[in-house]
Amino acid sequence: MSGAKKLGLKQRYAHMTRGLDWETTYQPMDKVFPYDRFEGIKIKDWSAWEDPFRLTMDTYWKFQAEKERKLYAVLDSFAQNNGQTGVSDGRYINVLKLFLTGISPEEYQAHRGFAFAGRHLRGVGPRVAAQMQSLDELRHVQTQIHTISHYNKYFDGLSEFRHMHDRVWYLSVPKSFFDDARTAGPFEFMIAIGFAFEYLLTNLLFVPFMSGAAYNGDMSTVTFGFSAQSDESRHMTLGIEVIKFLLEQHPDNLPIVQKWVDKWFWRGHRVLGLVAMMMDYMLPKKVMSWKEAWEIYFTEAGGSLFTDLARYGLKVPKYADVATAEAEHISHQNWAIFYQYTHAAGFHTWMPDAEHLDWLSAKYPDTFDKYYRPRWELWAKLEKEGKRFYNNALPQLCQCCQIPMGYTEPGDPTTIAFRSSTYKDQKYHFCSDGCKDIFDNEPDKFVQAWLPVHQIFQGNCGGATVPDVLAWYRMNVGADNMDYVGSPDEALWNEWHAEKLRKAV
Amino acid sequence: MTIQIKTLDFEPKRQTFGHVARRLGGDKPATRYQEGTFDIQPTHNFHYKPLWEPDLWQYDVRKTAVVMEDWYKPLDPRQYYYATYNIARANMNQAVDRNFVFVEERGLLTKLSDTGRAGIQRGLLPMRHLHWGANMNMTEICQRGYGTAVTGPCIFSAGDHLGMAQIISRIGLALDGQTGTSLDAAKVVWLQDPAWQGVRQLIEDSFVERDWFQLYVAQTIGINAVLFPLVYRLAEPAWAESVLTVAMLTEFMNDWQAEETRWSDSVVRTVAAESGANRALVSQWAAHWIDRAVVSGRTLSAALLCDEGKAADTAGETARTRARALGLAI
């Protein structure tokens, strides 16, 4: 035996991963890795990559198999015991509808995107980490489908989640977000999804849904959440390692990375508006307000993150102050949009009851009573008079985030914000300076956007009338859409509830 | 005697999701494999062309020359979704761990003769690089392919190849007293020893194949079918006195291959059976990549077994026979 020393854990792991890789000579490396140069990111030394976690496949299989055994045991038991009858209220299921139609398909996109990064980043360290995340993301989409599958057996609005995701107007908001990331280069993908989404914003997306499930008696979804927690923390450590690595490698990377951080923060903030609405309006038992969540998870946690990253020259994302100011408004403005367009939404809407209104007043003391309560009270009154308000015109959409242009001017919550840019003699419209900037930086990309309203007007969505379009969405009119009150979901929930009370006597 | 627990009865409104029901031909109970696989890749109304390949969408049937009316025809006979995949591999790996303990406790690899050690170092350990190359290819097919029925199992297969590369690495570490010297030496073999250069060129050429289904055929019908049996079975004499030890420590690879082949064969059979044009293309690809694998394997088997490449020819014949059984014209 030679006199070589036994390996430490770090060197052992290096042999298990980066030792496997080699510089190709029969084919040029630039042909084997054709996509990791065009973004302008400079990597001097891939071997400086610090593995954020040291998982070999055997350990991965063992941990993940153990978690899956436990998760599926809970799902089976939940189904056997009709756990769906034990949630806080029938309204809660609408949270799952939003999640399955809007979020789970993006887990899938993340799966394929991390496979792209896991093949096409030249450095073997990040490639192995990205491959494991690709596996994890496939896990998440599949376990979410399996978790919510049981609810689909009883409730409407879930059955056509895949068909709807590629077509329905508001689902183009998360879809275009992920299409944008998937079609970017591998480094931008890692910053967009690995850092901005999985690190910076995950506590405002994943955590609210899972905490909402816990507070509302959804034991199957919360079990999924607990089961995915250790995956998510791996994803977070990968996200932070990626950004530090890029910034450490070359000073020329800083402006590129800063632009991506600005872009993906704002893109993420717009998608999170759906979560804001969910937290403030859709959870029968509230966890906390969106504003509180934003303060804890972005202002405080994000603040210390960017203090930490300041040594690389990275600044707090542009328009973070605007996003923080919007935390007072965004949930209310989004719920107003969905209430008006309830006939074209794949989940139910409702006006908050008195107790809920008071909760909102308490959580938003500076804005709710002044700007939003009067509107809700008027709409509730109209409902009572049989004149429920529907908006029958199709809204103008933001060319970037694709949300209807319903957001207000910073500092002026009674004026709708409009921005526009002219590119190659065409005028494009935006909801905000953040979205306009993103377009102006990449106009050739964003002019391509598949804007649902434009597509309807162009005749690409099943026909010229609302019923034509809803049929094309496969929306089961009167069951999937419209208000919760009067819906088959409500009737079923009330029937179960009455049944339970009767049996209890 | 039976006992019956009285429960409330809740009649489901539907058994499964709409897209699954349409595939099952009606609203019937679906399996978790079906619900976790069917149609979960986006198919319509993409927003932006990829910056890295602006002529195609990120999910695009035109990334291969074979044409399927429905990419959810080539299903996985193992019905793997994430949970069942990981549970199956965790179970297989228990045997690996037991075998390593057995070998290490008895010092079966540390007490080898120089010839035995040299044989493993030159003949077996470079396989970890071939597995890593296979991992790159399966990851590429996952990202570039079309339809979760095929692309989902590809990321599982990529994980398998990484796992097998790591098993080989553990064999090296057991051989060199956990110092890594044998792995460093085997990497030099992989990069420089003429015995391996044909194999290395083969896998490097596959890295630049742009047609994802051709890559699938190259990897599963060509490389896996010829070179893995060559090294893991036919090359046994090269391990000298440690034939049984190596057989134990590479048991995973043989079990894995038997299992993965059930899936990969089924995919190739289904795609080839779709049309005469598919059959012609897949046959041509299979013939080409089997031939290349045999040629590269001949040098390797001649070097390891002094058999003038006969073992590679044998592996090639088996691979061709199997390919014919899948309906390919070879």
PDB file of C-alpha atoms in Angstrom, chain A residues 44-224:
ATOM      1  CA  LYS A  44     -12.215  31.236 -13.785  1.00  0.00           C
ATOM      2  CA  ASP A  45     -12.196  28.102 -11.691  1.00  0.00           C
ATOM      3  CA  TRP A  46     -15.096  25.690 -11.459  1.00  0.00           C
ATOM      4  CA  SER A  47     -13.271  23.697  -8.794  1.00  0.00           C
ATOM      5  CA  ALA A  48     -13.730  26.609  -6.359  1.00  0.00           C
ATOM      6  CA  TRP A  49     -17.391  25.574  -6.124  1.00  0.00           C
ATOM      7  CA  GLU A  50     -18.172  24.591  -2.537  1.00  0.00           C
ATOM      8  CA  ASP A  51     -20.597  21.691  -2.457  1.00  0.00           C
ATOM      9  CA  PRO A  52     -23.506  23.032  -0.431  1.00  0.00           C
ATOM     10  CA  PHE A  53     -24.444  19.547   0.760  1.00  0.00           C
ATOM     11  CA  ARG A  54     -22.620  16.267   0.360  1.00  0.00           C
ATOM     12  CA  LEU A  55     -25.189  13.716  -0.631  1.00  0.00           C
ATOM     13  CA  THR A  56     -24.190  10.590  -2.471  1.00  0.00           C
ATOM     14  CA  MET A  57     -26.910   8.750  -4.359  1.00  0.00           C
ATOM     15  CA  ASP A  58     -27.099   5.885  -1.880  1.00  0.00           C
ATOM     16  CA  THR A  59     -27.830   8.312   0.950  1.00  0.00           C
ATOM     17  CA  TYR A  60     -30.241  10.228  -1.245  1.00  0.00           C
ATOM     18  CA  TRP A  61     -32.224   7.072  -2.056  1.00  0.00           C
ATOM     19  CA  LYS A  62     -32.278   6.052   1.590  1.00  0.00           C
ATOM     20  CA  PHE A  63     -33.488   9.413   2.969  1.00  0.00           C
ATOM     21  CA  GLN A  64     -35.982  10.048   0.235  1.00  0.00           C
ATOM     22  CA  ALA A  65     -37.423   6.516   0.329  1.00  0.00           C
ATOM     23  CA  GLU A  66     -37.925   6.845   4.072  1.00  0.00           C
ATOM     24  CA  LYS A  67     -39.749  10.155   3.657  1.00  0.00           C
ATOM     25  CA  GLU A  68     -41.905   8.795   0.848  1.00  0.00           C
ATOM     26  CA  ARG A  69     -42.949   5.745   2.860  1.00  0.00           C
ATOM     27  CA  LYS A  70     -44.162   7.991   5.661  1.00  0.00           C
ATOM     28  CA  LEU A  71     -45.864  10.492   3.359  1.00  0.00           C
ATOM     29  CA  TYR A  72     -47.832   7.907   1.414  1.00  0.00           C
ATOM     30  CA  ALA A  73     -48.876   6.166   4.629  1.00  0.00           C
ATOM     31  CA  VAL A  74     -50.410   9.460   5.761  1.00  0.00           C
ATOM     32  CA  LEU A  75     -52.067  10.046   2.373  1.00  0.00           C
ATOM     33  CA  ASP A  76     -53.614   6.573   2.454  1.00  0.00           C
ATOM     34  CA  SER A  77     -54.863   7.059   5.964  1.00  0.00           C
ATOM     35  CA  PHE A  78     -56.222  10.516   5.115  1.00  0.00           C
ATOM     36  CA  ALA A  79     -58.216   9.026   2.241  1.00  0.00           C
ATOM     37  CA  GLN A  80     -59.433   6.068   4.272  1.00  0.00           C
ATOM     38  CA  ASN A  81     -60.673   8.351   7.028  1.00  0.00           C
ATOM     39  CA  ASN A  82     -62.231  10.914   4.686  1.00  0.00           C
ATOM     40  CA  GLY A  83     -59.924  13.614   5.936  1.00  0.00           C
ATOM     41  CA  GLN A  84     -61.387  16.011   3.391  1.00  0.00           C
ATOM     42  CA  THR A  85     -64.421  16.402   5.656  1.00  0.00           C
ATOM     43  CA  GLY A  86     -62.236  17.651   8.497  1.00  0.00           C
ATOM     44  CA  VAL A  87     -60.839  20.834   6.978  1.00  0.00           C
ATOM     45  CA  SER A  88     -61.854  24.163   8.489  1.00  0.00           C
ATOM     46  CA  ASP A  89     -64.424  25.027   5.810  1.00  0.00           C
ATOM     47  CA  GLY A  90     -65.359  24.124   2.237  1.00  0.00           C
ATOM     48  CA  ARG A  91     -63.894  27.443   1.110  1.00  0.00           C
ATOM     49  CA  TYR A  92     -60.434  26.180   2.023  1.00  0.00           C
ATOM     50  CA  ILE A  93     -60.396  23.815  -0.985  1.00  0.00           C
ATOM     51  CA  ASN A  94     -60.042  26.866  -3.250  1.00  0.00           C
ATOM     52  CA  VAL A  95     -56.530  27.317  -1.885  1.00  0.00           C
ATOM     53  CA  LEU A  96     -55.709  23.836  -3.169  1.00  0.00           C
ATOM     54  CA  LYS A  97     -57.230  24.701  -6.551  1.00  0.00           C
ATOM     55  CA  LEU A  98     -54.965  27.727  -6.833  1.00  0.00           C
ATOM     56  CA  PHE A  99     -52.003  25.607  -5.760  1.00  0.00           C
ATOM     57  CA  LEU A 100     -52.601  22.665  -8.088  1.00  0.00           C
ATOM     58  CA  THR A 101     -53.394  24.762 -11.148  1.00  0.00           C
ATOM     59  CA  GLY A 102     -50.846  27.503 -10.539  1.00  0.00           C
ATOM     60  CA  ILE A 103     -47.930  26.089  -8.554  1.00  0.00           C
ATOM     61  CA  SER A 104     -47.607  22.322  -9.074  1.00  0.00           C
ATOM     62  CA  PRO A 105     -47.098  22.635 -12.848  1.00  0.00           C
ATOM     63  CA  GLU A 106     -44.227  25.003 -12.071  1.00  0.00           C
ATOM     64  CA  GLU A 107     -42.593  22.350  -9.900  1.00  0.00           C
ATOM     65  CA  TYR A 108     -42.593  20.339 -13.093  1.00  0.00           C
ATOM     66  CA  GLN A 109     -40.988  23.157 -15.058  1.00  0.00           C
ATOM     67  CA  ALA A 110     -38.368  23.436 -12.320  1.00  0.00           C
ATOM     68  CA  HIS A 111     -37.716  19.685 -12.677  1.00  0.00           C
ATOM     69  CA  ARG A 112     -36.950  20.041 -16.382  1.00  0.00           C
ATOM     70  CA  GLY A 113     -35.070  23.295 -15.887  1.00  0.00           C
ATOM     71  CA  PHE A 114     -32.756  21.791 -13.285  1.00  0.00           C
ATOM     72  CA  ALA A 115     -32.165  18.871 -15.648  1.00  0.00           C
ATOM     73  CA  PHE A 116     -31.054  21.476 -18.190  1.00  0.00           C
ATOM     74  CA  ALA A 117     -28.688  23.099 -15.666  1.00  0.00           C
ATOM     75  CA  GLY A 118     -27.678  19.637 -14.434  1.00  0.00           C
ATOM     76  CA  ARG A 119     -26.461  18.763 -17.907  1.00  0.00           C
ATOM     77  CA  HIS A 120     -25.236  22.037 -19.277  1.00  0.00           C
ATOM     78  CA  LEU A 121     -23.268  23.767 -16.555  1.00  0.00           C
ATOM     79  CA  ARG A 122     -19.644  22.990 -17.226  1.00  0.00           C
ATOM     80  CA  GLY A 123     -18.702  22.570 -13.584  1.00  0.00           C
ATOM     81  CA  VAL A 124     -19.425  19.131 -12.207  1.00  0.00           C
ATOM     82  CA  GLY A 125     -20.158  20.289  -8.636  1.00  0.00           C
ATOM     83  CA  PRO A 126     -23.163  22.442  -9.518  1.00  0.00           C
ATOM     84  CA  ARG A 127     -24.231  19.902 -12.117  1.00  0.00           C
ATOM     85  CA  VAL A 128     -24.626  17.146  -9.524  1.00  0.00           C
ATOM     86  CA  ALA A 129     -26.483  19.492  -7.169  1.00  0.00           C
ATOM     87  CA  ALA A 130     -28.805  20.625  -9.973  1.00  0.00           C
ATOM     88  CA  GLN A 131     -29.558  17.020 -10.943  1.00  0.00           C
ATOM     89  CA  MET A 132     -30.606  16.204  -7.405  1.00  0.00           C
ATOM     90  CA  GLN A 133     -32.844  19.231  -7.397  1.00  0.00           C
ATOM     91  CA  SER A 134     -34.329  18.076 -10.704  1.00  0.00           C
ATOM     92  CA  LEU A 135     -35.203  14.781  -9.029  1.00  0.00           C
ATOM     93  CA  ASP A 136     -36.649  16.617  -6.019  1.00  0.00           C
ATOM     94  CA  GLU A 137     -38.816  18.858  -8.171  1.00  0.00           C
ATOM     95  CA  LEU A 138     -40.264  15.828  -9.942  1.00  0.00           C
ATOM     96  CA  ARG A 139     -40.982  14.498  -6.477  1.00  0.00           C
ATOM     97  CA  HIS A 140     -42.799  17.678  -5.557  1.00  0.00           C
ATOM     98  CA  VAL A 141     -45.067  17.795  -8.578  1.00  0.00           C
ATOM     99  CA  GLN A 142     -45.916  14.105  -8.245  1.00  0.00           C
ATOM    100  CA  THR A 143     -46.527  14.145  -4.502  1.00  0.00           C
ATOM    101  CA  GLN A 144     -48.640  17.302  -4.818  1.00  0.00           C
ATOM    102  CA  ILE A 145     -50.787  15.644  -7.482  1.00  0.00           C
ATOM    103  CA  HIS A 146     -51.098  12.544  -5.295  1.00  0.00           C
ATOM    104  CA  THR A 147     -51.941  14.609  -2.223  1.00  0.00           C
ATOM    105  CA  ILE A 148     -54.615  16.686  -3.936  1.00  0.00           C
ATOM    106  CA  SER A 149     -55.938  13.735  -5.978  1.00  0.00           C
ATOM    107  CA  HIS A 150     -58.171  12.766  -3.084  1.00  0.00           C
ATOM    108  CA  TYR A 151     -59.773  16.239  -2.938  1.00  0.00           C
ATOM    109  CA  ASN A 152     -60.351  16.057  -6.691  1.00  0.00           C
ATOM    110  CA  LYS A 153     -62.655  13.124  -6.094  1.00  0.00           C
ATOM    111  CA  TYR A 154     -65.064  15.347  -4.180  1.00  0.00           C
ATOM    112  CA  PHE A 155     -64.503  18.969  -5.174  1.00  0.00           C
ATOM    113  CA  ASP A 156     -64.679  20.867  -8.459  1.00  0.00           C
ATOM    114  CA  GLY A 157     -61.997  23.023 -10.042  1.00  0.00           C
ATOM    115  CA  LEU A 158     -59.156  20.520  -9.691  1.00  0.00           C
ATOM    116  CA  SER A 159     -59.934  17.990 -12.376  1.00  0.00           C
ATOM    117  CA  GLU A 160     -58.600  19.927 -15.383  1.00  0.00           C
ATOM    118  CA  PHE A 161     -55.549  21.453 -13.760  1.00  0.00           C
ATOM    119  CA  ARG A 162     -53.169  20.433 -16.534  1.00  0.00           C
ATOM    120  CA  HIS A 163     -55.384  21.545 -19.387  1.00  0.00           C
ATOM    121  CA  MET A 164     -56.122  24.839 -17.648  1.00  0.00           C
ATOM    122  CA  HIS A 165     -52.505  25.588 -16.859  1.00  0.00           C
ATOM    123  CA  ASP A 166     -51.626  25.945 -20.543  1.00  0.00           C
ATOM    124  CA  ARG A 167     -54.633  28.146 -21.305  1.00  0.00           C
ATOM    125  CA  VAL A 168     -56.455  30.006 -18.525  1.00  0.00           C
ATOM    126  CA  TRP A 169     -55.776  33.755 -18.338  1.00  0.00           C
ATOM    127  CA  TYR A 170     -54.432  34.108 -14.789  1.00  0.00           C
ATOM    128  CA  LEU A 171     -52.434  30.875 -14.982  1.00  0.00           C
ATOM    129  CA  SER A 172     -50.350  32.494 -17.685  1.00  0.00           C
ATOM    130  CA  VAL A 173     -48.912  34.597 -14.842  1.00  0.00           C
ATOM    131  CA  PRO A 174     -46.981  31.734 -13.181  1.00  0.00           C
ATOM    132  CA  LYS A 175     -46.565  29.914 -16.501  1.00  0.00           C
ATOM    133  CA  SER A 176     -44.912  32.855 -18.245  1.00  0.00           C
ATOM    134  CA  PHE A 177     -42.704  33.319 -15.187  1.00  0.00           C
ATOM    135  CA  PHE A 178     -41.370  29.775 -15.487  1.00  0.00           C
ATOM    136  CA  ASP A 179     -41.284  29.817 -19.287  1.00  0.00           C
ATOM    137  CA  ASP A 180     -39.126  32.907 -18.928  1.00  0.00           C
ATOM    138  CA  ALA A 181     -36.734  31.083 -16.597  1.00  0.00           C
ATOM    139  CA  ARG A 182     -36.708  27.882 -18.672  1.00  0.00           C
ATOM    140  CA  THR A 183     -35.873  29.767 -21.841  1.00  0.00           C
ATOM    141  CA  ALA A 184     -33.070  31.752 -20.205  1.00  0.00           C
ATOM    142  CA  GLY A 185     -29.489  30.498 -20.146  1.00  0.00           C
ATOM    143  CA  PRO A 186     -28.379  28.056 -17.441  1.00  0.00           C
ATOM    144  CA  PHE A 187     -26.857  30.729 -15.200  1.00  0.00           C
ATOM    145  CA  GLU A 188     -29.892  32.962 -15.331  1.00  0.00           C
ATOM    146  CA  PHE A 189     -32.052  29.921 -14.587  1.00  0.00           C
ATOM    147  CA  MET A 190     -29.981  29.196 -11.491  1.00  0.00           C
ATOM    148  CA  ILE A 191     -30.349  32.799 -10.280  1.00  0.00           C
ATOM    149  CA  ALA A 192     -34.033  33.018 -11.224  1.00  0.00           C
ATOM    150  CA  ILE A 193     -35.192  29.766  -9.695  1.00  0.00           C
ATOM    151  CA  GLY A 194     -32.304  28.642  -7.504  1.00  0.00           C
ATOM    152  CA  PHE A 195     -31.665  31.973  -5.836  1.00  0.00           C
ATOM    153  CA  ALA A 196     -34.589  34.384  -6.300  1.00  0.00           C
ATOM    154  CA  PHE A 197     -37.392  31.844  -6.147  1.00  0.00           C
ATOM    155  CA  GLU A 198     -36.065  29.084  -3.907  1.00  0.00           C
ATOM    156  CA  TYR A 199     -33.989  31.207  -1.575  1.00  0.00           C
ATOM    157  CA  LEU A 200     -35.273  34.748  -1.458  1.00  0.00           C
ATOM    158  CA  LEU A 201     -38.989  34.127  -1.941  1.00  0.00           C
ATOM    159  CA  THR A 202     -39.687  30.536  -0.860  1.00  0.00           C
ATOM    160  CA  ASN A 203     -40.817  31.580   2.609  1.00  0.00           C
ATOM    161  CA  LEU A 204     -43.473  33.683   0.920  1.00  0.00           C
ATOM    162  CA  LEU A 205     -44.719  30.889  -1.301  1.00  0.00           C
ATOM    163  CA  PHE A 206     -44.159  27.400  -0.011  1.00  0.00           C
ATOM    164  CA  VAL A 207     -44.451  28.275   3.666  1.00  0.00           C
ATOM    165  CA  PRO A 208     -47.758  30.200   3.462  1.00  0.00           C
ATOM    166  CA  PHE A 209     -49.451  27.359   1.575  1.00  0.00           C
ATOM    167  CA  MET A 210     -48.186  24.725   3.991  1.00  0.00           C
ATOM    168  CA  SER A 211     -48.901  26.791   7.108  1.00  0.00           C
ATOM    169  CA  GLY A 212     -52.333  27.510   5.655  1.00  0.00           C
ATOM    170  CA  ALA A 213     -52.871  23.765   5.335  1.00  0.00           C
ATOM    171  CA  ALA A 214     -51.783  23.232   8.952  1.00  0.00           C
ATOM    172  CA  TYR A 215     -54.088  25.955  10.282  1.00  0.00           C
ATOM    173  CA  ASN A 216     -57.023  24.670   8.282  1.00  0.00           C
ATOM    174  CA  GLY A 217     -56.909  21.004   9.178  1.00  0.00           C
ATOM    175  CA  ASP A 218     -55.541  19.812   5.831  1.00  0.00           C
ATOM    176  CA  MET A 219     -53.397  17.062   7.277  1.00  0.00           C
ATOM    177  CA  SER A 220     -52.415  15.587   3.943  1.00  0.00           C
ATOM    178  CA  THR A 221     -51.052  18.776   2.397  1.00  0.00           C
ATOM    179  CA  VAL A 222     -49.243  19.779   5.566  1.00  0.00           C
ATOM    180  CA  THR A 223     -47.647  16.332   5.705  1.00  0.00           C
ATOM    181  CA  PHE A 224     -46.430  16.890   2.166  1.00  0.00           C
TER     182      PHE A 224
END
